[in-house]
CSV table of N, CA and C in Angstrom, one decimal:
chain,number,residue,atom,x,y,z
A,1,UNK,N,-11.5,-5.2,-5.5
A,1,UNK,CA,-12.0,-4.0,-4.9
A,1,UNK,C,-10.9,-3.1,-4.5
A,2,UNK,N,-11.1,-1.4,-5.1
A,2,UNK,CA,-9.9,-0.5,-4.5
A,2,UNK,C,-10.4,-0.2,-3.2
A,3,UNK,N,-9.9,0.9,-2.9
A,3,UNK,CA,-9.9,1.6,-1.6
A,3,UNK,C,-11.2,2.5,-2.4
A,4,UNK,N,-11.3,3.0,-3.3
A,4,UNK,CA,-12.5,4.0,-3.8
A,4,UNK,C,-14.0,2.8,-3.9
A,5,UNK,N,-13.7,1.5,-3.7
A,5,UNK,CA,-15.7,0.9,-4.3
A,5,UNK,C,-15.8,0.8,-2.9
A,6,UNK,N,-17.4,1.4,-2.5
A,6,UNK,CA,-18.2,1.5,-1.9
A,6,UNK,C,-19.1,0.3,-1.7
A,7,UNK,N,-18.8,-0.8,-2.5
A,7,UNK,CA,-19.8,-2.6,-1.8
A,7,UNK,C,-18.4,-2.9,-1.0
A,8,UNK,N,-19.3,-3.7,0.2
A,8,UNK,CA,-18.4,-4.8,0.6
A,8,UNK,C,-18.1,-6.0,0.1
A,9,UNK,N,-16.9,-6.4,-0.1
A,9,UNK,CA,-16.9,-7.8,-0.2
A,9,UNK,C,-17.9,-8.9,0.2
A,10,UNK,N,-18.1,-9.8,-0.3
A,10,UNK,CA,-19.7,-10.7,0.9
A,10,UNK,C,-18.9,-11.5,1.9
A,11,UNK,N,-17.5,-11.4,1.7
A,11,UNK,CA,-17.0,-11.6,3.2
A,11,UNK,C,-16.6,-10.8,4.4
A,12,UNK,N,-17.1,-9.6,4.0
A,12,UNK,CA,-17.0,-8.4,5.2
A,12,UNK,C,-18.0,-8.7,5.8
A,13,UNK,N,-17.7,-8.7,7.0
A,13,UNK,CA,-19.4,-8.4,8.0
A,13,UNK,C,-19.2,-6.8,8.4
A,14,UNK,N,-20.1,-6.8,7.4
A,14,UNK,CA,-20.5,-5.2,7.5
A,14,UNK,C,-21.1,-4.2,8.4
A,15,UNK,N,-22.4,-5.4,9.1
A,15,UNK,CA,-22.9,-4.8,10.0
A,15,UNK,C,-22.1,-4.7,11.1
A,16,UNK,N,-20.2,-5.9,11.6
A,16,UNK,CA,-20.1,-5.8,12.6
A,16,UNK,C,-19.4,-3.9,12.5
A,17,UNK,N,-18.7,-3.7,11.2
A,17,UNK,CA,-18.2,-2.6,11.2
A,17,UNK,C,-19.0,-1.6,11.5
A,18,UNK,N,-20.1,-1.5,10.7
A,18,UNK,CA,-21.3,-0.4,11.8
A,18,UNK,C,-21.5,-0.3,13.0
A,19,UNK,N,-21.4,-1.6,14.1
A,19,UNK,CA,-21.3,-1.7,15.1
A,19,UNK,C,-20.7,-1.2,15.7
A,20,UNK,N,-19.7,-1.0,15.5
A,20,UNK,CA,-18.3,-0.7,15.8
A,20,UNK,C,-18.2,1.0,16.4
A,21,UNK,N,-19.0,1.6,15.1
A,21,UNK,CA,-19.1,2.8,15.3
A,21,UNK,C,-20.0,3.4,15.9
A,22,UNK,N,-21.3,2.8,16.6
A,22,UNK,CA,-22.3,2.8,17.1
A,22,UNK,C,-22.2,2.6,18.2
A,23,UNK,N,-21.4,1.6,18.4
A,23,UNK,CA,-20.9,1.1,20.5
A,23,UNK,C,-19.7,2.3,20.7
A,24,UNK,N,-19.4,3.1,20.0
A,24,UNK,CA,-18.3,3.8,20.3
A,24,UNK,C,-18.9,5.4,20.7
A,25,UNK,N,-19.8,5.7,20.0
A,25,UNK,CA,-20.7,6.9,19.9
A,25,UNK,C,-21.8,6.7,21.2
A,26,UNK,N,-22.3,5.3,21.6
A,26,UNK,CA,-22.9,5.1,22.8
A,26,UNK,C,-22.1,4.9,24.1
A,27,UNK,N,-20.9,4.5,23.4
A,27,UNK,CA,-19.4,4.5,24.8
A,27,UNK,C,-20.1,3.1,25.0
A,28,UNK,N,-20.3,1.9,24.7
A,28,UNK,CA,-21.2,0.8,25.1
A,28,UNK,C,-19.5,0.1,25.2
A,29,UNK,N,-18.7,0.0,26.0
A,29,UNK,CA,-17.4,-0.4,26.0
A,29,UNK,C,-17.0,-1.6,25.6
A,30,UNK,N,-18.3,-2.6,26.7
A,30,UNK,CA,-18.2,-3.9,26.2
A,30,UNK,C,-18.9,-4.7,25.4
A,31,UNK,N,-19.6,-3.9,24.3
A,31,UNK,CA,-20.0,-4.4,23.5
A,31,UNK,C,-18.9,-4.2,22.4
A,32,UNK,N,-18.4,-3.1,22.3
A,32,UNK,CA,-17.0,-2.9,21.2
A,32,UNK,C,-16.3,-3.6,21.1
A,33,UNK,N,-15.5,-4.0,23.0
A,33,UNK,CA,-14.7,-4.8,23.4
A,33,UNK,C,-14.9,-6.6,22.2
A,34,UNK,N,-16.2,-6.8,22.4
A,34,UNK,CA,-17.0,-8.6,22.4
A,34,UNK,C,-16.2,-8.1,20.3
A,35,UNK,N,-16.7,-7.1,19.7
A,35,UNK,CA,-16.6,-6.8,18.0
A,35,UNK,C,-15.1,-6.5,18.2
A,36,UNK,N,-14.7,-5.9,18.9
A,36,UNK,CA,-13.1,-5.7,18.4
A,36,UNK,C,-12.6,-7.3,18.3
A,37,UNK,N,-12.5,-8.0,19.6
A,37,UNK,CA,-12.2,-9.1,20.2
A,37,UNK,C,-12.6,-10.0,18.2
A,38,UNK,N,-13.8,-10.1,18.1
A,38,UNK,CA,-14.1,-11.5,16.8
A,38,UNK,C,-13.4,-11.0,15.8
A,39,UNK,N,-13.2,-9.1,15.4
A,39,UNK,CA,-12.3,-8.9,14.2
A,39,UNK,C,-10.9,-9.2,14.3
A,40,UNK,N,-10.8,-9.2,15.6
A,40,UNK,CA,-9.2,-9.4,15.5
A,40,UNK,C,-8.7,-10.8,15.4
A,41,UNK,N,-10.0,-11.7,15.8
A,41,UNK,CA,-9.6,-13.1,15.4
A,41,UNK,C,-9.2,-13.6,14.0
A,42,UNK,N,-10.6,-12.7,13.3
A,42,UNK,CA,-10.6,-12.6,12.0
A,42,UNK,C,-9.7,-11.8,11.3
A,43,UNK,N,-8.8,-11.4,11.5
A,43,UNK,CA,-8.5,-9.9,10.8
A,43,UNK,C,-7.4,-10.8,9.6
A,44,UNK,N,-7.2,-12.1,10.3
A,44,UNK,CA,-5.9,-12.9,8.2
A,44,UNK,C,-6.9,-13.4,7.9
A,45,UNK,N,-7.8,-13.4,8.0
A,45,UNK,CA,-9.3,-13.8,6.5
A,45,UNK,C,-9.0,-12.6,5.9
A,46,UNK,N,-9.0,-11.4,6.3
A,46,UNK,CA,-9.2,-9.9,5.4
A,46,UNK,C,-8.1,-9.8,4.9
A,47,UNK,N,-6.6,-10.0,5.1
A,47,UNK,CA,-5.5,-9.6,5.1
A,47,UNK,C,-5.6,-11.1,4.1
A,48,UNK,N,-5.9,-12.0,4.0
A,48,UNK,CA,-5.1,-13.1,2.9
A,48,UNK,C,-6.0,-12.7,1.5
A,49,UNK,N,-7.1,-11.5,1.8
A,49,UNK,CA,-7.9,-11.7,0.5
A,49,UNK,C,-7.5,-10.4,-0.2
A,50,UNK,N,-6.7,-10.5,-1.6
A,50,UNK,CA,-6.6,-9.4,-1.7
A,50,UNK,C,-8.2,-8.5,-2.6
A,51,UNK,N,-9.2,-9.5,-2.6
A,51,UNK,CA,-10.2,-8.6,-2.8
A,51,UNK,C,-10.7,-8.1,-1.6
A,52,UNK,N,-11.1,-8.7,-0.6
A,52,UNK,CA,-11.6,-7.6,0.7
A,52,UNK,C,-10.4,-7.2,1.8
A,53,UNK,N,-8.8,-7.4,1.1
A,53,UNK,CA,-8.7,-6.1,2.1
A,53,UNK,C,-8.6,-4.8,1.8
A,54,UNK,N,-8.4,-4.3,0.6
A,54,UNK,CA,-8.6,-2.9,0.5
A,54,UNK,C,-9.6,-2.2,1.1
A,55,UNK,N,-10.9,-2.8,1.2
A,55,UNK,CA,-12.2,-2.3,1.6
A,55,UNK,C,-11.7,-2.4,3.5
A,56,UNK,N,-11.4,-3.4,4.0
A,56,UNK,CA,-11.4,-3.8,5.4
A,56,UNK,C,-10.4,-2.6,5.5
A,57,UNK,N,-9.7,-2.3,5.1
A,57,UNK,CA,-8.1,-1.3,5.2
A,57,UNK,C,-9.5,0.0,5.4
A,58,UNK,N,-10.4,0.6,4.5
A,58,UNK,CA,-10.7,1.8,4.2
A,58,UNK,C,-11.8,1.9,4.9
A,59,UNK,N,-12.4,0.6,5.9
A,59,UNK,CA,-13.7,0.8,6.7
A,59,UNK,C,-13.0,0.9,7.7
A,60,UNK,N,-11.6,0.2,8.3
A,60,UNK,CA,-11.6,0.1,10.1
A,60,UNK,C,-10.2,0.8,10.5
A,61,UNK,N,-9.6,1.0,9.1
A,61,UNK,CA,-8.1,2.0,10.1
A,61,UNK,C,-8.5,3.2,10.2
A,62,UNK,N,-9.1,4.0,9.9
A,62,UNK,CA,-9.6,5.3,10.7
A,62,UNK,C,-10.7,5.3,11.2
A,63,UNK,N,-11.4,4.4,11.4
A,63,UNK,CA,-11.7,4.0,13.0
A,63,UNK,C,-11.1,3.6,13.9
A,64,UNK,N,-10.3,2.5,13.8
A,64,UNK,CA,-9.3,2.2,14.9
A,64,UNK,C,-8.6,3.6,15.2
A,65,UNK,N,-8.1,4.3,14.2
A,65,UNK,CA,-7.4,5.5,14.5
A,65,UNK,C,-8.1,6.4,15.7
A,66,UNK,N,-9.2,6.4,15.2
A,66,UNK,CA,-10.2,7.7,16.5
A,66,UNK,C,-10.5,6.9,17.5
A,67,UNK,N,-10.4,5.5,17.6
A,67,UNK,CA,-10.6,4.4,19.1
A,67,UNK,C,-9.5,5.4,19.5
A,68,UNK,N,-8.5,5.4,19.3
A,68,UNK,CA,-7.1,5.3,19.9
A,68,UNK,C,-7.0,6.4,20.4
A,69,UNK,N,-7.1,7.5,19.4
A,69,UNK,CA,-6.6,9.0,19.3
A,69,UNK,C,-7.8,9.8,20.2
A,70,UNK,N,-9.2,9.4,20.2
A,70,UNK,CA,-10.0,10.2,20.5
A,70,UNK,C,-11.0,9.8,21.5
A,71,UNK,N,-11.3,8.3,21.2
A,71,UNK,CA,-12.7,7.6,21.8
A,71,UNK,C,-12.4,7.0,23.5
A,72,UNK,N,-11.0,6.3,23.7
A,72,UNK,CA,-11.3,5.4,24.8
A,72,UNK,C,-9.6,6.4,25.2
A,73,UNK,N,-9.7,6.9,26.4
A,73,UNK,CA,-8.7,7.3,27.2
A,73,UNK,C,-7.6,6.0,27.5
A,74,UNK,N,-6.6,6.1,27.4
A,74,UNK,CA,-5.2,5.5,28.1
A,74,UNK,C,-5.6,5.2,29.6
A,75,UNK,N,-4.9,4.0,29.6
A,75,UNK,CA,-5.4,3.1,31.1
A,75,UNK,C,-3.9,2.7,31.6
A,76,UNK,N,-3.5,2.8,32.7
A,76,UNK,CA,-2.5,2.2,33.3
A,76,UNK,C,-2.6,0.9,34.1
A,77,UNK,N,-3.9,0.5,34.1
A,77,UNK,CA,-4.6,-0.5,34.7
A,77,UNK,C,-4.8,-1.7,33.9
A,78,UNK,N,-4.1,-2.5,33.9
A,78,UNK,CA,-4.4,-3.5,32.6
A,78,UNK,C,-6.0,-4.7,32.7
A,79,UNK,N,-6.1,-4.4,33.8
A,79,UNK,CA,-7.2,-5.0,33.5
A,79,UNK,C,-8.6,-4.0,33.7
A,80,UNK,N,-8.6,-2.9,32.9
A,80,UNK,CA,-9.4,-2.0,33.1
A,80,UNK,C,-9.9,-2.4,31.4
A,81,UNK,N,-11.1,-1.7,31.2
A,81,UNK,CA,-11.8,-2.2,29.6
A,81,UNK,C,-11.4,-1.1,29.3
A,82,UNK,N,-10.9,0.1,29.2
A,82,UNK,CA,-10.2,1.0,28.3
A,82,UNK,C,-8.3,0.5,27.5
A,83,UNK,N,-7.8,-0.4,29.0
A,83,UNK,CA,-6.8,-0.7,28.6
A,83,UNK,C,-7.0,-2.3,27.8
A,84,UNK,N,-8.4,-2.6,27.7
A,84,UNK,CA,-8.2,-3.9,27.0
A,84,UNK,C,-8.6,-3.0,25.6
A,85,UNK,N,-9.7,-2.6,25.4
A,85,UNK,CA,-9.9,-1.8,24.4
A,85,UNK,C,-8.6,-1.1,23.4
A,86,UNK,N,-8.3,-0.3,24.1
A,86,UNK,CA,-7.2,0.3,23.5
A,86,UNK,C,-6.0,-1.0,22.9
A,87,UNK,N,-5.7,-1.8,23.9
A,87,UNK,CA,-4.8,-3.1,23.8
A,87,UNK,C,-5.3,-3.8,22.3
A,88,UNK,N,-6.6,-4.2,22.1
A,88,UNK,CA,-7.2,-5.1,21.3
A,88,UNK,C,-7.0,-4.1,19.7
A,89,UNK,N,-7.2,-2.9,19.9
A,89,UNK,CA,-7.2,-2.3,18.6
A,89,UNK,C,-5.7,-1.8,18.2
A,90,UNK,N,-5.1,-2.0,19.3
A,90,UNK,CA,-3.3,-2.3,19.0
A,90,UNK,C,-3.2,-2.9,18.4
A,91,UNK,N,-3.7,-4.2,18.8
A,91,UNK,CA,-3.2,-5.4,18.1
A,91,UNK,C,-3.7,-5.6,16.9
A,92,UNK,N,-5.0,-5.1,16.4
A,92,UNK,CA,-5.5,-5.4,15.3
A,92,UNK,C,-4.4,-5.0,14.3
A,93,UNK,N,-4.4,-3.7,14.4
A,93,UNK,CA,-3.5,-2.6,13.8
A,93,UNK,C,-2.1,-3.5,13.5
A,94,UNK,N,-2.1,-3.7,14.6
A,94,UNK,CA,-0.4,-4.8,14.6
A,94,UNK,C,-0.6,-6.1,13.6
A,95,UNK,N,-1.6,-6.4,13.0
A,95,UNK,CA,-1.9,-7.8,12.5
A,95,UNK,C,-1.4,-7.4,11.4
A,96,UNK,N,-2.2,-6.0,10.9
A,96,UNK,CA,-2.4,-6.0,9.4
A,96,UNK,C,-0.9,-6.1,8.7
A,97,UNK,N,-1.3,-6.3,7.4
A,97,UNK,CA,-0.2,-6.8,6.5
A,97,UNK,C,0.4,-5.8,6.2
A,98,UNK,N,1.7,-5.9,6.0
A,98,UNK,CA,2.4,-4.5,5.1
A,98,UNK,C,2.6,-4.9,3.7
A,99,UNK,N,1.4,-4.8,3.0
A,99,UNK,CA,1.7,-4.9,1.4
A,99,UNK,C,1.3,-3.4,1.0
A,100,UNK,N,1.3,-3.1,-0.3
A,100,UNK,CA,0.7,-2.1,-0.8
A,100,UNK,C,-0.5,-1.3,-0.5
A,101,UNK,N,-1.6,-2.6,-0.4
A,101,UNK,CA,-3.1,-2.3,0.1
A,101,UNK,C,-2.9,-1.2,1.6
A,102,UNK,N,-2.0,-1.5,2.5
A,102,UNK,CA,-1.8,-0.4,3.9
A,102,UNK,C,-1.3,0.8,3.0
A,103,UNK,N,-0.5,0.9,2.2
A,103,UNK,CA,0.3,2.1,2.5
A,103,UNK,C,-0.6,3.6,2.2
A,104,UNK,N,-1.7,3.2,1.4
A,104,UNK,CA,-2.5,4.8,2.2
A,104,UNK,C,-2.8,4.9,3.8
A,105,UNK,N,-2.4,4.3,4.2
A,105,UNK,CA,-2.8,4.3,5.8
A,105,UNK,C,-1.7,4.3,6.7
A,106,UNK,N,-0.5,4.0,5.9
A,106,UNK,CA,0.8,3.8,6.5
A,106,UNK,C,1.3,5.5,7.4
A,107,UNK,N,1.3,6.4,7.2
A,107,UNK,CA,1.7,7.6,7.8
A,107,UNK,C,0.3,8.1,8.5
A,108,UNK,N,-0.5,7.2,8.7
A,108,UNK,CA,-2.1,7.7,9.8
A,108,UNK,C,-1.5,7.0,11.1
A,109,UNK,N,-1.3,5.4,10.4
A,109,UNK,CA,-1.3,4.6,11.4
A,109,UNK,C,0.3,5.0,12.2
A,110,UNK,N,1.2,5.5,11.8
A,110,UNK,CA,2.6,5.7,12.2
A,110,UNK,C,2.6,6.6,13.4
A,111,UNK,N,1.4,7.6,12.4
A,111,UNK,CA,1.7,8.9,13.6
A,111,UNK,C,0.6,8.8,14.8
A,112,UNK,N,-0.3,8.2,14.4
A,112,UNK,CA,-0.7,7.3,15.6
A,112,UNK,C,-0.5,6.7,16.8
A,113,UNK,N,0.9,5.8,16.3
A,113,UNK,CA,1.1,5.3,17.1
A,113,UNK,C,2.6,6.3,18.0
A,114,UNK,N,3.3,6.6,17.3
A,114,UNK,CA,4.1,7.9,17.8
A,114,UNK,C,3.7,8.8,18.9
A,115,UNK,N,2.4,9.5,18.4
A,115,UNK,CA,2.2,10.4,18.6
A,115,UNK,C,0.7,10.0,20.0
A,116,UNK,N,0.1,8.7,20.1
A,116,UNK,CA,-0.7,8.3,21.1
A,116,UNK,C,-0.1,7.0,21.8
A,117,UNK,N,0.4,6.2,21.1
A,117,UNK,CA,0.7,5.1,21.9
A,117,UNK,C,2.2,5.0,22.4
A,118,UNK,N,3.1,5.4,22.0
A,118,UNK,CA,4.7,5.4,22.6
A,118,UNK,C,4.5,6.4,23.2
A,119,UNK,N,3.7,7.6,22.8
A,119,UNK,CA,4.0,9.0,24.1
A,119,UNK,C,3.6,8.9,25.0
A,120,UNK,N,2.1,8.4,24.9
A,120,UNK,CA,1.3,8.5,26.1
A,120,UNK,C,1.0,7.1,26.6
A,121,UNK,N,1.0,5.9,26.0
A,121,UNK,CA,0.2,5.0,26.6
A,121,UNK,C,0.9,4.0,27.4
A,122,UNK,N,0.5,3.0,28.3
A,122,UNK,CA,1.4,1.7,29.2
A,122,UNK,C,2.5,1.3,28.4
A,123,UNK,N,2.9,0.4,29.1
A,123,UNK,CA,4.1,-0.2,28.1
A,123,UNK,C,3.8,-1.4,27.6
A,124,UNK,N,2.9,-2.3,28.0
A,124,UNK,CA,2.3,-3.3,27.3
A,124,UNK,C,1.6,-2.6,25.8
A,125,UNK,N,1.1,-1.9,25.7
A,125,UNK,CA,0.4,-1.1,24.5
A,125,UNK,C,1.7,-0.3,23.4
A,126,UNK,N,2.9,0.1,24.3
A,126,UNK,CA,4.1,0.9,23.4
A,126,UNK,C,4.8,-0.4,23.3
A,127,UNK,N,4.9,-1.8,23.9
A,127,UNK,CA,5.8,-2.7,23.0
A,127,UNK,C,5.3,-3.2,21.7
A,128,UNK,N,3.8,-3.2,21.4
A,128,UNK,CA,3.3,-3.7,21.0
A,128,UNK,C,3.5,-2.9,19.4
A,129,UNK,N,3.4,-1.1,19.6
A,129,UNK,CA,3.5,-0.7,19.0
A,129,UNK,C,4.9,-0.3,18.0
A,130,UNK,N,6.1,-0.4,19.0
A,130,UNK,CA,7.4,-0.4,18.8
A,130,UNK,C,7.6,-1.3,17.7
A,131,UNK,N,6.9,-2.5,18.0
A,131,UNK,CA,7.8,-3.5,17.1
A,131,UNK,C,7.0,-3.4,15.8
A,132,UNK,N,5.6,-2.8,15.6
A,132,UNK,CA,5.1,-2.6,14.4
A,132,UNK,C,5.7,-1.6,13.9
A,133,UNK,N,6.0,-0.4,14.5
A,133,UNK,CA,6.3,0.6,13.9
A,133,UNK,C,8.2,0.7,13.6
A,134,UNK,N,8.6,-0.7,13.7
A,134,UNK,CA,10.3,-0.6,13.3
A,134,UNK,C,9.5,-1.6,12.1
A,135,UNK,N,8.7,-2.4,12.2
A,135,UNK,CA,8.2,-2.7,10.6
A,135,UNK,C,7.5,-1.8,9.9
A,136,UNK,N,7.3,-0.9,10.0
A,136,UNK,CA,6.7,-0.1,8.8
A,136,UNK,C,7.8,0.4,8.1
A,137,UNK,N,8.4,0.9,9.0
A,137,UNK,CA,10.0,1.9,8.9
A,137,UNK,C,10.7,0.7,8.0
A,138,UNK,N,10.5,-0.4,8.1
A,138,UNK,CA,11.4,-1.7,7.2
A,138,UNK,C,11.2,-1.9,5.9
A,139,UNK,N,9.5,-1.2,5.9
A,139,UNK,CA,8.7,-1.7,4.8
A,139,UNK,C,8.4,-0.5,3.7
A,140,UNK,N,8.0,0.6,4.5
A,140,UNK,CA,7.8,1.2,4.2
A,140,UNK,C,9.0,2.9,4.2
A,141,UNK,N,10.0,2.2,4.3
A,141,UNK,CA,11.2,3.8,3.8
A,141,UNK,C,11.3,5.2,3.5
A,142,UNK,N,10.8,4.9,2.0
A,142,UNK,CA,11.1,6.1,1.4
A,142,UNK,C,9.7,7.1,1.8
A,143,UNK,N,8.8,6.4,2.4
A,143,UNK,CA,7.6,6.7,2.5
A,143,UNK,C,7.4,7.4,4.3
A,144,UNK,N,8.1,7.1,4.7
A,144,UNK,CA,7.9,7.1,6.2
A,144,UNK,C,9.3,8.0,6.8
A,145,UNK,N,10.4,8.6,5.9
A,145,UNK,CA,12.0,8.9,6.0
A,145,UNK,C,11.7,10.2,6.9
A,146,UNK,N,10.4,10.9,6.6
A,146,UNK,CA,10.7,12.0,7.8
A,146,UNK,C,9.8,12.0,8.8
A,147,UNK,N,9.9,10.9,9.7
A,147,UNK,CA,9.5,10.8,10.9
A,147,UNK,C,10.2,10.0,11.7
A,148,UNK,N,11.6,9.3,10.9
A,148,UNK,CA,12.7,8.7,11.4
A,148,UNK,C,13.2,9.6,12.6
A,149,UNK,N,13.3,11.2,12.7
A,149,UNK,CA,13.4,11.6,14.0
A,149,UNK,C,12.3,11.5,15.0
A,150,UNK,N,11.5,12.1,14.5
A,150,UNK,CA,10.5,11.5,16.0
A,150,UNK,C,10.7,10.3,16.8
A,151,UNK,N,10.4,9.2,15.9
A,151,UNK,CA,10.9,7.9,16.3
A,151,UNK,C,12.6,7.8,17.2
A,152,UNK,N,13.3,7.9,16.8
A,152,UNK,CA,14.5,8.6,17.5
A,152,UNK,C,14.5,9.0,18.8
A,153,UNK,N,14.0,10.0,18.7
A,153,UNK,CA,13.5,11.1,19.6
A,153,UNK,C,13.0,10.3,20.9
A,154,UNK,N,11.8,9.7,20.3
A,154,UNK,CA,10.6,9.2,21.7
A,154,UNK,C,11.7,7.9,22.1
A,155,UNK,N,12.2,7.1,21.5
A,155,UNK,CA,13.0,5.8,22.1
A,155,UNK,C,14.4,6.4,22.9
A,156,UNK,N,14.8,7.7,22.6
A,156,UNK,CA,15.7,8.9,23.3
A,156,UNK,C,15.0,8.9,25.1
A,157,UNK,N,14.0,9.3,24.8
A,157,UNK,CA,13.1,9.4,25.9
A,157,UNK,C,13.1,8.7,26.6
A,158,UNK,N,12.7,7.5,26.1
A,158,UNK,CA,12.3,6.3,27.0
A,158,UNK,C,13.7,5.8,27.8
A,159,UNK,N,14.5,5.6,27.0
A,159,UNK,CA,15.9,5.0,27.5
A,159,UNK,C,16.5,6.2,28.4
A,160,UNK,N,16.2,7.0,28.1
A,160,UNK,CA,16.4,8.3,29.3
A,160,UNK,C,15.9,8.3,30.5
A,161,UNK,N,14.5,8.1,30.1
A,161,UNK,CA,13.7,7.7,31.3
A,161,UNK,C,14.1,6.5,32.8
A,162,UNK,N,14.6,5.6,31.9
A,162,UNK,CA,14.5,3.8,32.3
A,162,UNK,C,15.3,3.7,33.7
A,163,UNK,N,16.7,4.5,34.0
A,163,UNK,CA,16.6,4.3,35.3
A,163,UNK,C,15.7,5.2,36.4
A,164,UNK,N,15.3,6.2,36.2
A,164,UNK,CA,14.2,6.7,37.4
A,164,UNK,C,12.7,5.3,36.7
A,165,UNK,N,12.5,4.9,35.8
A,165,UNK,CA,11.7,4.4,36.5
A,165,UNK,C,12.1,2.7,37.2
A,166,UNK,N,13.3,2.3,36.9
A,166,UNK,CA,13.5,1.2,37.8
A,166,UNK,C,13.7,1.6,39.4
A,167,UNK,N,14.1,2.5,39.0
A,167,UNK,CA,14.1,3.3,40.7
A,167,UNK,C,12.5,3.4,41.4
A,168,UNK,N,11.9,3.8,41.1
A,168,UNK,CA,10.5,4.0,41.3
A,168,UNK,C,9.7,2.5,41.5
A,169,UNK,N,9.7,1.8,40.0
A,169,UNK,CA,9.3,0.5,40.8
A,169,UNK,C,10.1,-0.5,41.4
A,170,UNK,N,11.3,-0.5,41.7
A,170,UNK,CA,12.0,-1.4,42.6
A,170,UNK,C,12.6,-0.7,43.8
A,171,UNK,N,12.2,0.2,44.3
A,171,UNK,CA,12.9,1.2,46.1
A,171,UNK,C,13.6,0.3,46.4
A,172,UNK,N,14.8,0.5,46.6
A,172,UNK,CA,16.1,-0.2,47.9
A,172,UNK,C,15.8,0.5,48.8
């Protein structure tokens, strides 16, 4: 299966992917939460098959993308369900494989994470992201070479940042 056939594999659960989009559009949080949670268990069944992951790649990374980008607001609260939400579809994202089958998705998911999760989001959700996104940049090079400044840039930031915020959470 490419990224262009329209059947699922019969090891996709297809309906949970419907789901998915359905608890997101009803904001039903913890029902998403319960479907993100069993795909992310599952997510190296999809990633070892190279017949259903192209399809898993072209049903759930631009979804995950609009979880991230659009659907569930940034939480600084970790045990809030926006920050487990957001957390869980981190991780998914962080599972998948870097073979061929990603790299139409590779500069979605990059700027993504750039541009929603190292700018804006906790730091449990930007380490998560960091260390995927120094593997894309590993994997993916020649493909990803002009966004090497951004990336630059925002870890500029952060390390700029780091003593006002050790100051902030440790007051002498």
């Amino acid at each position: 299966f490419g990224p262009e056939d329209s059947e699922p594999p019969s090891s996709v659960p297809e309906e949970k992917l419907e789901n998915i989009q359905e608890f997101v559009k009803e904001e039903d949080y913890h029902k998403l939460l319960l479907i993100l949670t069993e795909l992310c268990d599952v997510v190296e069944i999809f990633n070892s098959s190279q017949q259903d992951y192209p399809y898993y790649l072209k049903k759930t990374v631009p979804l995950y993308c609009k979880i991230i980008s659009q659907f569930i607001p940034v939480s600084f609260q970790s045990n809030s369900l926006e920050h487990k939400l957001r957390n869980i579809t981190i991780e998914i994202l962080n599972r998948s494989i870097l073979t061929e089958n990603l790299e139409p998705y590779v500069v979605q998911i990059l700027e993504l994470f750039l541009n929603q999760v190292l700018s804006k989001d906790n730091e449990e959700n930007a380490v998560i992201a960091i260390k995927y996104v120094t593997s894309l940049f590993k994997n993916y090079k020649a493909l990803l070479i002009n966004h090497v400044d951004q990336f630059i840039k925002i870890i500029m930031t952060v390390y700029n940042n780091a003593p006002e915020l050790v100051e902030k959470t440790f007051p002498m």
